[in-house]
XYZ file of C-alpha atoms in Angstrom:
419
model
C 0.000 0.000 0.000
C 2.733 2.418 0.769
C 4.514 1.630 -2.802
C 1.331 1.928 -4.380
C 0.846 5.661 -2.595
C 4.324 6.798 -3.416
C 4.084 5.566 -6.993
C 1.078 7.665 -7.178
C 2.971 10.737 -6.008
C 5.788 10.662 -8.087
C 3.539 10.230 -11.503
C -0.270 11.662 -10.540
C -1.504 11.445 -14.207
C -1.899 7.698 -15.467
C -0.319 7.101 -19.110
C -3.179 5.686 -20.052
C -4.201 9.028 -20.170
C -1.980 9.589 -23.449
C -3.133 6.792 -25.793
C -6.949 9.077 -25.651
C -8.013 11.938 -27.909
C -6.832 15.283 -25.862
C -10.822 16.362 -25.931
C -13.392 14.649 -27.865
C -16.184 15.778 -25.815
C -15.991 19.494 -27.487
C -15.453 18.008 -31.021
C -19.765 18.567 -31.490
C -19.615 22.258 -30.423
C -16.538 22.790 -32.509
C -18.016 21.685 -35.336
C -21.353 23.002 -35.453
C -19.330 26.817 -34.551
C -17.311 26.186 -37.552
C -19.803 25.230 -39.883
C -21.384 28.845 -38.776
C -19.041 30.668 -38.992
C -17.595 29.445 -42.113
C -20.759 30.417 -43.917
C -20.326 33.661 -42.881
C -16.540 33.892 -43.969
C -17.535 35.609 -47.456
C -19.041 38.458 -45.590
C -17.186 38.372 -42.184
C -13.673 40.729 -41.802
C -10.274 39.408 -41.439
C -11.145 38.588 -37.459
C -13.899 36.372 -38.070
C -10.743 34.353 -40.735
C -8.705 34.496 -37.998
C -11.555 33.582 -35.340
C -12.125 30.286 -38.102
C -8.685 28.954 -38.337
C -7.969 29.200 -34.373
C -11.214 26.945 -34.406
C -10.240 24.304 -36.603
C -6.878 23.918 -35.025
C -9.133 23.205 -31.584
C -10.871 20.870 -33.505
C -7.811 19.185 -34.667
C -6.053 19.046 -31.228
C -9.469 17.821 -29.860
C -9.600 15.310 -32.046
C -5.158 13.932 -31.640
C -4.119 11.618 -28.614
C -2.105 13.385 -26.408
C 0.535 10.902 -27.670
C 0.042 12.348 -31.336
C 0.325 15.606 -30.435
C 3.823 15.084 -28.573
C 4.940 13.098 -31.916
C 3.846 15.786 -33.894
C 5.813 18.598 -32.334
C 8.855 15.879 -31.395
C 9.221 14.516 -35.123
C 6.085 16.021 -37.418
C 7.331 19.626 -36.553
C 10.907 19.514 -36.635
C 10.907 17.759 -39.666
C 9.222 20.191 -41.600
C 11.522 22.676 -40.704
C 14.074 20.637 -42.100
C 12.338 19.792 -45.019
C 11.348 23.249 -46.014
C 14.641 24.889 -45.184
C 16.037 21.928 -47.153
C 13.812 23.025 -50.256
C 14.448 26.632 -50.009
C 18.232 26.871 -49.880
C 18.504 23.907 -52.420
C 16.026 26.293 -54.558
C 13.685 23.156 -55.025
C 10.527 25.045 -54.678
C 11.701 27.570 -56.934
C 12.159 25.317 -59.427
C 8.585 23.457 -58.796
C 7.373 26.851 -59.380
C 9.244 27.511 -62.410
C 7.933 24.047 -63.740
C 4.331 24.843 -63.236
C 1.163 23.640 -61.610
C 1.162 19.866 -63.056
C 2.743 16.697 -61.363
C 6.351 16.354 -61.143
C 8.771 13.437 -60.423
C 11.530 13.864 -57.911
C 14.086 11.984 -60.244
C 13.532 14.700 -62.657
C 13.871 17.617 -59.861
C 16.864 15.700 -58.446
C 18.739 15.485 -61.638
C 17.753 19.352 -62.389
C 19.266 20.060 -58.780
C 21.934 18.098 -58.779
C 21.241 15.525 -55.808
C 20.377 12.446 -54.695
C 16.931 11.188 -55.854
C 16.951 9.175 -52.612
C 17.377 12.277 -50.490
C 14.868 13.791 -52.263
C 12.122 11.594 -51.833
C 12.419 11.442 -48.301
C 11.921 15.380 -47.952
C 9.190 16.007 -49.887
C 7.349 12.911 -48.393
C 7.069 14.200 -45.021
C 6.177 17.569 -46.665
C 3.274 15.890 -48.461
C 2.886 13.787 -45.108
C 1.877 16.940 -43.372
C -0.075 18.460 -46.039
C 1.775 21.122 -47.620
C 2.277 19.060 -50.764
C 0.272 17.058 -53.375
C 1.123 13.687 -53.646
C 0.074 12.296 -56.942
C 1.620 8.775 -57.346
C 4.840 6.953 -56.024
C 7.849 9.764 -55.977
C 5.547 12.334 -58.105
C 4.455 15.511 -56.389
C 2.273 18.829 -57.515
C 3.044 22.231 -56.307
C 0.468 23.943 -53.597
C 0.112 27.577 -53.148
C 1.923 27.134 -50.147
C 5.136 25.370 -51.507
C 4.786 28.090 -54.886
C 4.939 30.644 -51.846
C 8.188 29.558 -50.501
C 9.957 30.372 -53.909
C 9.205 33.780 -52.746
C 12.706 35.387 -50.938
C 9.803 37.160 -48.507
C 7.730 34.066 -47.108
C 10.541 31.195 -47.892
C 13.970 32.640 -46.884
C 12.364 33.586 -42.974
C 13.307 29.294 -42.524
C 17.181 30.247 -42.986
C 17.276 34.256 -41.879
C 15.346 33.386 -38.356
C 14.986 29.931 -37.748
C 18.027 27.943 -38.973
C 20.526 30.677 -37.419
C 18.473 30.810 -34.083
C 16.285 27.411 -33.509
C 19.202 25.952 -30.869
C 18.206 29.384 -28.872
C 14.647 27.840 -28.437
C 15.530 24.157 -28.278
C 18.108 24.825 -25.475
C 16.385 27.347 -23.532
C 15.271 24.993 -20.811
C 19.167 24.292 -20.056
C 19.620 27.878 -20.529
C 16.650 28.519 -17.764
C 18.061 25.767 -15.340
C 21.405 27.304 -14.934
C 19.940 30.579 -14.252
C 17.422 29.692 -11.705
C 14.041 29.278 -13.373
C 13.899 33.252 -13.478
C 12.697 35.211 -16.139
C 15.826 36.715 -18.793
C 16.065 40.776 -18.782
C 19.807 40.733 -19.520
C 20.448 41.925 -23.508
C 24.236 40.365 -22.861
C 23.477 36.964 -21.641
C 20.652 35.691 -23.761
C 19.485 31.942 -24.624
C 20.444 32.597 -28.260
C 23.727 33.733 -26.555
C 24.335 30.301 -24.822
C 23.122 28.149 -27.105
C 25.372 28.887 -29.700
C 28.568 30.075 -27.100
C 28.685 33.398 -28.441
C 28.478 37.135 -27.299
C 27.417 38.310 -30.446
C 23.500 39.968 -30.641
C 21.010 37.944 -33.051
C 21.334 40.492 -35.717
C 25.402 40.261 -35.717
C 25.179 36.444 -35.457
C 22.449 35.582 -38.238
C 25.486 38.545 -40.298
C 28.300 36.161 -39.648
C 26.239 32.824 -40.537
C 25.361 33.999 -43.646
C 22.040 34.797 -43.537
C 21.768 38.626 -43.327
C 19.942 39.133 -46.604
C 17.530 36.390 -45.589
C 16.201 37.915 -42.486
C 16.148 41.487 -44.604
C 14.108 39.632 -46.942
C 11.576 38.256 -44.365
C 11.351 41.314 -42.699
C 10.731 43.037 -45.707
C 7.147 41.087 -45.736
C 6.870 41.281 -41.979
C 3.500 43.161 -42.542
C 2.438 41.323 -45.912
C -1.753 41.297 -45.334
C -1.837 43.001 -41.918
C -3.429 46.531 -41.758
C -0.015 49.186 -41.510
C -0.124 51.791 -38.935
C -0.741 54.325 -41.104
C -3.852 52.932 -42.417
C -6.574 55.010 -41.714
C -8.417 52.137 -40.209
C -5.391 52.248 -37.247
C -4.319 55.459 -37.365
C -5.547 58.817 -38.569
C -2.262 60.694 -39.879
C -4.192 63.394 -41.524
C -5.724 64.322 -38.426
C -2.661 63.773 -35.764
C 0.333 64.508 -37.883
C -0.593 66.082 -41.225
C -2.885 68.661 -39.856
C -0.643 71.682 -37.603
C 2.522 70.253 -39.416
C 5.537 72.561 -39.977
C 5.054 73.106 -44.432
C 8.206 74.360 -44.906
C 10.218 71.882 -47.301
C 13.342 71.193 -45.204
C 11.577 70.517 -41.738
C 11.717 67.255 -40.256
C 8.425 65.503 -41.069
C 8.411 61.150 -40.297
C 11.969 60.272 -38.332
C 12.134 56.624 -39.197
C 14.213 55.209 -35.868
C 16.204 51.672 -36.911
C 14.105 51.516 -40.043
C 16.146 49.111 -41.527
C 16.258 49.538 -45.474
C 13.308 52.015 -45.716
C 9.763 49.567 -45.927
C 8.004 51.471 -43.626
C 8.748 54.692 -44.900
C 8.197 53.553 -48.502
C 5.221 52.230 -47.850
C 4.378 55.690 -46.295
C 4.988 57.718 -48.669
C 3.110 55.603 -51.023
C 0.302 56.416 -49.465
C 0.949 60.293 -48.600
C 3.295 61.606 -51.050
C 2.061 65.322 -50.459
C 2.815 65.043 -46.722
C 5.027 68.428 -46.017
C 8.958 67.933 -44.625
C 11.738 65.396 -44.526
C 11.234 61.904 -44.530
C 14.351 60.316 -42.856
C 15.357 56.686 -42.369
C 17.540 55.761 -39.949
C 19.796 52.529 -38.800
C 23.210 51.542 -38.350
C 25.702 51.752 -40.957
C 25.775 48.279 -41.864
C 21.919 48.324 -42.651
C 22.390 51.655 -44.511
C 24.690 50.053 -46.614
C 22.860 47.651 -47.548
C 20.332 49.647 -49.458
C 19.897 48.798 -53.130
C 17.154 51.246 -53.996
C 14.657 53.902 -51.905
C 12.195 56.385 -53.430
C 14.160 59.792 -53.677
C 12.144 61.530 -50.979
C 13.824 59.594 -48.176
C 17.026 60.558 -46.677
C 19.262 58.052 -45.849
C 20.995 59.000 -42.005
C 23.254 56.554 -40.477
C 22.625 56.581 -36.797
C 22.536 54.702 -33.514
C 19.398 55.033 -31.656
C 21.863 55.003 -28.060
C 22.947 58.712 -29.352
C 22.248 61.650 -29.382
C 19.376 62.027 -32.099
C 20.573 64.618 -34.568
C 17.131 65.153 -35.849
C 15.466 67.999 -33.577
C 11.820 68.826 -33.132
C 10.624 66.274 -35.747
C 6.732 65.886 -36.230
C 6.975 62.077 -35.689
C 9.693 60.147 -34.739
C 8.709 56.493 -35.442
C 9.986 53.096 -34.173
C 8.575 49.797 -35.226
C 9.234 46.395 -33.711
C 12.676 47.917 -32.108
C 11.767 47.934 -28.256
C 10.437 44.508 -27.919
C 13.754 43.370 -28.859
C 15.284 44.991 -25.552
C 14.624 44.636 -21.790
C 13.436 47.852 -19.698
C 16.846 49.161 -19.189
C 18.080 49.429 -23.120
C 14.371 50.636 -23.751
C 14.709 53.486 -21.412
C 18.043 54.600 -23.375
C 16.403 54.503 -26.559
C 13.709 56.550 -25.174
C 15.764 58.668 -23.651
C 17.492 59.814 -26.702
C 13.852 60.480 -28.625
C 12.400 62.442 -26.065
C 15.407 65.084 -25.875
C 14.811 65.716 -29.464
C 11.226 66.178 -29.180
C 9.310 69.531 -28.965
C 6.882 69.847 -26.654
C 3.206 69.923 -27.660
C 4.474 69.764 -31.336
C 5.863 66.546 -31.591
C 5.281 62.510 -31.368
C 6.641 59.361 -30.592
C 4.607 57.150 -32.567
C 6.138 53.004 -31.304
C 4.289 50.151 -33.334
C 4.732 47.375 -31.136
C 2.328 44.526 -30.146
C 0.004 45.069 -26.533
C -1.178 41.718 -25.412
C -3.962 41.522 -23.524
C -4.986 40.580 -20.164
C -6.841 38.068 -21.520
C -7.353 35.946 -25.314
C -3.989 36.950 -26.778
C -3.855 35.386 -30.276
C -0.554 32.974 -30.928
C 0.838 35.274 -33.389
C 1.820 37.839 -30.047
C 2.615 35.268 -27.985
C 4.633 33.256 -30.690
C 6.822 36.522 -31.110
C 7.144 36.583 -27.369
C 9.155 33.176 -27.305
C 11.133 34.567 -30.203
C 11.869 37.553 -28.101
C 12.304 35.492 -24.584
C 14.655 33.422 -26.597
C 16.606 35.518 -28.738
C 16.178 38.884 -26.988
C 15.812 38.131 -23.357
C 13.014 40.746 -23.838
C 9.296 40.491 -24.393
C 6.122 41.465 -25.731
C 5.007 44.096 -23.615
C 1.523 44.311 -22.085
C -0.559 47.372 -21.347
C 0.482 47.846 -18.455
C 4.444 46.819 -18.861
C 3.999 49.804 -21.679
C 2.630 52.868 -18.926
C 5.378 51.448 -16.711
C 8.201 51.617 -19.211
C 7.069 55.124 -20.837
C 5.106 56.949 -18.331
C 6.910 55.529 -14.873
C 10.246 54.555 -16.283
C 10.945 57.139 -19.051
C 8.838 60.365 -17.894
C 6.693 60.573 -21.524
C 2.896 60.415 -21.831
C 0.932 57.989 -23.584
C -1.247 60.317 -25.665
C -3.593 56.405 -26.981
C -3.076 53.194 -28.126
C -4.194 52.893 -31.536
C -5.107 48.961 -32.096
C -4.611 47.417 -35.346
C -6.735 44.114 -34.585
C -5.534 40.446 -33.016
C -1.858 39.177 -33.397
C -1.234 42.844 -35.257
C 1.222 45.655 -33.748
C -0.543 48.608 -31.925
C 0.387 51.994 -32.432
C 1.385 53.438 -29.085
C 1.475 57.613 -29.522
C 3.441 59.177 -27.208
C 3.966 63.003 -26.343
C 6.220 64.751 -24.343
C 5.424 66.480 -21.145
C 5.982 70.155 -21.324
């Protein structure tokens, strides 16, 4: 009896328990809310999509053993990583593309790639195994949107520029967590991504050195592809808080662009208020500067390092997107610091598109990106409240509103300077 109790103890949830579907009690409800609400998808807004595919992914984890569910992350998951990194740097789904929508053999892609049939056949089996690919007969395959997608540089190279330069930060991050007590990671010089790998290099110089700078430009460069941009008027009105009062004159500082990488922000801008009066300015480090191939005339290039002083005074905007959730509080503050000295009083804004999660409900896309940032970072995704502590408590500015751009989309946070 006293073996039995202790055996109890040490394991309190029977295996048994794994060999069963996770919940096939709610499998009814799920279904009859899908069928709804997928006959209202041709009239229903990008929410009710998104409020659709979170449902059938309940359905399908519903419906898995507990067992299949750890397979599917252990094996199903990792090797589809593989797989598609495999096929993007190998440029076999560029080719697929090239070839066209119809059924095609993997000894004639392996001979047209130079590699082994055998090799081959293995990757794109698990890809069709997990649905991303058509199979259409033994060792013949047809392109889906999805694989045609990944010949894009903008969906396809984010496998090598993020995860096949970083994925030991995630996989190891329990060591990393061990050795450091279980407590949460605020330090920007010892991060998971940091041990992992041995190095004391930042994400953006490591992914440099491995190769894969132009890759993670290129993936950032469709970071927003689909998603409502700040400066949408559904988000944000710019007429109405920027454009409106705005200093005409042709050499004042409009839209400061703050580690704007190669310009898509402020492209994107501009292609959507070309008559806006002033200076649009990008900013970043010299080694992102440099890296520019092409930007619409109207923006001026500035090489600058957002620790500095800012050089650009009394600006109407000064804008920073996705920057501070890649720092802890302490790194933010110096950032902030460095904006709000060149702001003007009652004139000028701080405009930070960064995500807000919620108390409550937060959709996976914003807590996704907080793992990335835990992991690679040792920052965060920053709730409402974390933001008034960082930029009202911390930094002495004034959050003027948050401006929400919908589930698993960045906010616009304005901020003002107190007089």
């Amino acid at each position: 009896m006293v073996a039995e109790s202790a055996k109890s103890a040490s394991q309190p949830v029977d295996l048994s328990l794994a060999a069963r579907p996770n919940n096939i009690e709610a499998v009814p409800n799920l279904l009859r809310e899908i069928t709804k609400d997928v006959d209202n998808l041709a009239t229903g807004t990008e929410e009710d999509r998104k409020s659709v595919a979170v449902k059938c992914r309940d359905l399908a984890l519903a419906l898995e053993t507990l067992r299949e569910t750890m397979t599917n992350h252990c094996w199903g998951q990792m090797g589809i990583i593989a797989a598609i990194g495999f096929g993007v740097d190998s440029g076999l789904w560029a080719l697929m593309a090239r070839n066209g929508d119809n059924p095609q053999k993997v000894t004639d892609l392996s001979s047209s790639l130079g590699m082994d049939s055998k090799l081959l056949s293995r990757m794109m089996r698990h890809v069709s195994a997990m649905g991303l690919l058509v199979e259409t007969g033994e060792d013949g395959y047809q392109p889906t949107n999805y694989t045609k997608a990944l010949s894009l540089p903008q969906i396809g190279h984010g496998y090598l520029g993020v995860t096949a330069c970083t994925g030991a930060a995630a996989l190891k991050f329990h060591e990393y967590s061990r050795k450091r007590g279980w407590m949460n990671p605020t330090d920007s010089q010892d991060t998971p991504l940091m041990y992992a790998y041995g190095t004391d290099k930042t994400v953006f110089h490591w992914v440099q050195d491995c190769g894969y700078g132009k890759h993670l430009n290129d993936y950032l460069s469709a970071y927003k592809l689909g998603r409502p941009i700040w400066a949408d008027p559904s988000v944000y009105p710019v007429k109405e808080r920027l454009i409106d009062g705005a200093d005409a004159s042709p050499d004042a500082p409009f839209l400061v662009d703050i580690g704007g990488n190669v310009g898509y922000d402020l492209e994107r801008f501009h292609g959507r208020f070309p008559n806006a009066p002033g200076r649009l300015i990008l900013q970043d480090l010299p080694m992102m500067i440099h890296q520019i191939k092409s930007l619409d005339p109207a923006i001026v290039r500035m090489e600058y390092d957002f620790h500095t002083e800012q050089p650009v005074k009394g600006a109407r905007a000064y804008f920073i997107h996705s920057i501070l959730h890649n720092w802890p509080d302490d790194v933010c503050e110096s950032i902030l610091a460095q904006a709000k000295k060149a702001m003007k009083p009652g004139y000028s804004r701080l405009l930070l598109n960064e995500n807000v999660v919620p108390d409550t409900g937060a959709h996976w896309e914003t807590t996704g990106l907080d793992m990335i940032m835990l992991a690679l970072f040792s920052s965060e995704e920053r709730t409402r409240t974390a933001w008034y502590d960082l930029i009202e408590r911390k930094s002495g500015l004034k959050i003027v509103k948050i401006w929400s751009a919908g589930k698993g989309v960045e906010s616009l946070i304005e901020v003002e300077k107190i007089a």
